[in-house]
Amino acid sequence: IKPSDQLKGDRLSDDIYYRLQWKHELDRIYGTGLSRIDVDDHEVFQHLVDKRCVDNLRMLVVDAVQCAKSGHPGMPMGMAEVGYHLYRHVMRYNPRNPKWLNRDRFVLSAGHGCLLQYVCMHLAGFESVQ
């Protein structure tokens, strides 16, 4: 979720808007029990956002296997949390410059799990896996 154009440039407004949008999404998904969670509790908030993102990544894997009518969803679904955290919080890369020399490389030796890498790269903003 990205802030509207009128809020861009104001870092504090961007952060508050981002958190409120995610809070509404989390309330919608998990029910009103989460409405008591303080948006300022960064650790709890980030955990819930990460959990929701990992769940979405898993569903993208399921959809891709279903659309292709082929593939092995087990490994990508099981390793979705690892892939998400690597691409979101650990690895350094630039989707606009995929040949950047200082980028981190992700080597996946389990070929049957390549869908995990493809989905993570797509969500990270890469236009091609070439």
Protein backbone atom coordinates (compact mmCIF):
# COMPACT_ATOMS: atom_id res chain seq x y z
CA ILE A 1 0.00 0.00 0.00
CA LYS A 2 1.49 3.29 -1.04
CA PRO A 3 0.59 6.73 0.31
CA SER A 4 -1.36 9.12 -1.86
CA ASP A 5 0.53 11.76 -3.84
CA GLN A 6 -0.51 14.56 -1.50
CA LEU A 7 1.25 12.89 1.44
CA LYS A 8 4.50 12.13 -0.36
CA GLY A 9 7.56 13.89 0.88
CA ASP A 10 6.42 14.09 4.49
CA ARG A 11 8.15 11.09 6.07
CA LEU A 12 6.04 11.15 9.24
CA SER A 13 2.77 11.33 7.30
CA ASP A 14 3.93 8.54 4.98
CA ASP A 15 4.68 6.26 7.93
CA ILE A 16 1.41 7.02 9.72
CA TYR A 17 -0.64 6.57 6.55
CA TYR A 18 1.15 3.29 5.79
CA ARG A 19 0.54 1.96 9.29
CA LEU A 20 -3.13 2.99 9.34
CA GLN A 21 -3.78 1.35 5.98
CA TRP A 22 -2.17 -1.86 7.18
CA LYS A 23 -4.07 -1.66 10.46
CA HIS A 24 -7.38 -1.46 8.56
CA GLU A 25 -6.32 -4.43 6.42
CA LEU A 26 -5.31 -6.49 9.46
CA ASP A 27 -8.55 -5.60 11.26
CA ARG A 28 -10.50 -6.71 8.20
CA ILE A 29 -8.65 -10.02 7.97
CA TYR A 30 -8.28 -10.98 11.62
CA GLY A 31 -11.42 -9.35 13.01
CA THR A 32 -11.99 -6.69 15.61
CA GLY A 33 -9.80 -8.44 18.18
CA LEU A 34 -6.78 -6.72 16.67
CA SER A 35 -8.31 -3.27 16.82
CA ARG A 36 -6.80 -2.87 20.31
CA ILE A 37 -3.28 -3.29 18.96
CA ASP A 38 -1.47 0.00 19.11
CA VAL A 39 -0.18 1.09 15.72
CA ASP A 40 2.90 2.44 17.51
CA ASP A 41 3.94 -1.01 18.76
CA HIS A 42 6.38 -1.53 15.90
CA GLU A 43 7.40 -5.10 16.74
CA VAL A 44 3.85 -6.49 16.93
CA PHE A 45 2.76 -4.44 13.95
CA GLN A 46 5.68 -5.58 11.76
CA HIS A 47 5.10 -9.21 12.75
CA LEU A 48 1.46 -9.02 11.63
CA VAL A 49 2.34 -7.29 8.36
CA ASP A 50 5.05 -9.87 7.64
CA LYS A 51 2.62 -12.71 8.41
CA ARG A 52 0.04 -11.27 6.01
CA CYS A 53 2.67 -10.83 3.27
CA VAL A 54 3.89 -14.42 3.69
CA ASP A 55 0.30 -15.67 3.46
CA ASN A 56 -0.16 -13.71 0.23
CA LEU A 57 3.09 -15.13 -1.15
CA ARG A 58 1.83 -18.65 -0.43
CA MET A 59 -1.44 -17.95 -2.23
CA LEU A 60 0.46 -16.64 -5.27
CA VAL A 61 2.36 -19.94 -5.36
CA VAL A 62 -0.91 -21.88 -5.20
CA ASP A 63 -2.43 -19.74 -7.97
CA ALA A 64 0.64 -20.14 -10.19
CA VAL A 65 0.63 -23.93 -9.84
CA GLN A 66 -3.11 -24.03 -10.49
CA CYS A 67 -2.88 -21.81 -13.59
CA ALA A 68 0.05 -23.79 -15.00
CA LYS A 69 -1.67 -27.09 -14.17
CA SER A 70 1.81 -28.24 -13.27
CA GLY A 71 4.43 -27.76 -10.61
CA HIS A 72 5.27 -28.68 -7.06
CA PRO A 73 3.85 -26.23 -4.48
CA GLY A 74 5.22 -27.96 -1.36
CA MET A 75 8.70 -26.48 -1.15
CA PRO A 76 7.72 -22.93 -2.21
CA MET A 77 4.86 -22.87 0.30
CA GLY A 78 7.01 -24.31 3.07
CA MET A 79 9.87 -21.89 2.44
CA ALA A 80 7.69 -18.83 1.75
CA GLU A 81 8.57 -17.21 5.06
CA VAL A 82 12.30 -17.64 4.43
CA GLY A 83 12.02 -16.26 0.89
CA TYR A 84 9.95 -13.30 2.03
CA HIS A 85 12.34 -12.36 4.84
CA LEU A 86 15.38 -12.71 2.58
CA TYR A 87 13.95 -10.50 -0.16
CA ARG A 88 12.25 -8.03 2.19
CA HIS A 89 14.67 -7.63 5.08
CA VAL A 90 18.07 -9.16 4.26
CA MET A 91 19.15 -9.11 0.62
CA ARG A 92 20.51 -6.04 -1.16
CA TYR A 93 19.32 -5.70 -4.77
CA ASN A 94 17.97 -3.19 -7.24
CA PRO A 95 15.18 -4.38 -9.56
CA ARG A 96 15.82 -1.41 -11.86
CA ASN A 97 19.46 -2.47 -12.22
CA PRO A 98 19.52 -6.28 -11.93
CA LYS A 99 23.18 -6.46 -13.02
CA TRP A 100 24.36 -4.20 -10.17
CA LEU A 101 27.76 -5.55 -9.10
CA ASN A 102 27.22 -5.20 -5.33
CA ARG A 103 23.89 -7.02 -5.32
CA ASP A 104 23.37 -10.10 -3.21
CA ARG A 105 22.88 -13.34 -5.11
CA PHE A 106 20.27 -15.91 -4.21
CA VAL A 107 21.26 -19.41 -5.32
CA LEU A 108 18.47 -21.95 -5.12
CA SER A 109 19.74 -25.49 -5.58
CA ALA A 110 16.31 -27.12 -5.24
CA GLY A 111 14.96 -26.79 -8.77
CA HIS A 112 11.51 -28.00 -7.80
CA GLY A 113 11.21 -24.92 -5.58
CA CYS A 114 12.10 -22.34 -8.23
CA LEU A 115 8.57 -20.95 -8.11
CA LEU A 116 9.45 -19.45 -4.72
CA GLN A 117 12.28 -17.48 -6.29
CA TYR A 118 10.14 -16.38 -9.23
CA VAL A 119 7.32 -15.16 -6.99
CA CYS A 120 9.73 -13.35 -4.64
CA MET A 121 11.46 -11.67 -7.57
CA HIS A 122 8.12 -10.64 -9.06
CA LEU A 123 6.98 -9.12 -5.77
CA ALA A 124 10.35 -7.39 -5.35
CA GLY A 125 9.79 -5.57 -8.65
CA PHE A 126 11.87 -7.53 -11.13
CA GLU A 127 10.35 -7.52 -14.62
CA SER A 128 12.12 -10.66 -15.80
CA VAL A 129 13.97 -13.59 -14.29
CA GLN A 130 16.51 -13.58 -17.12
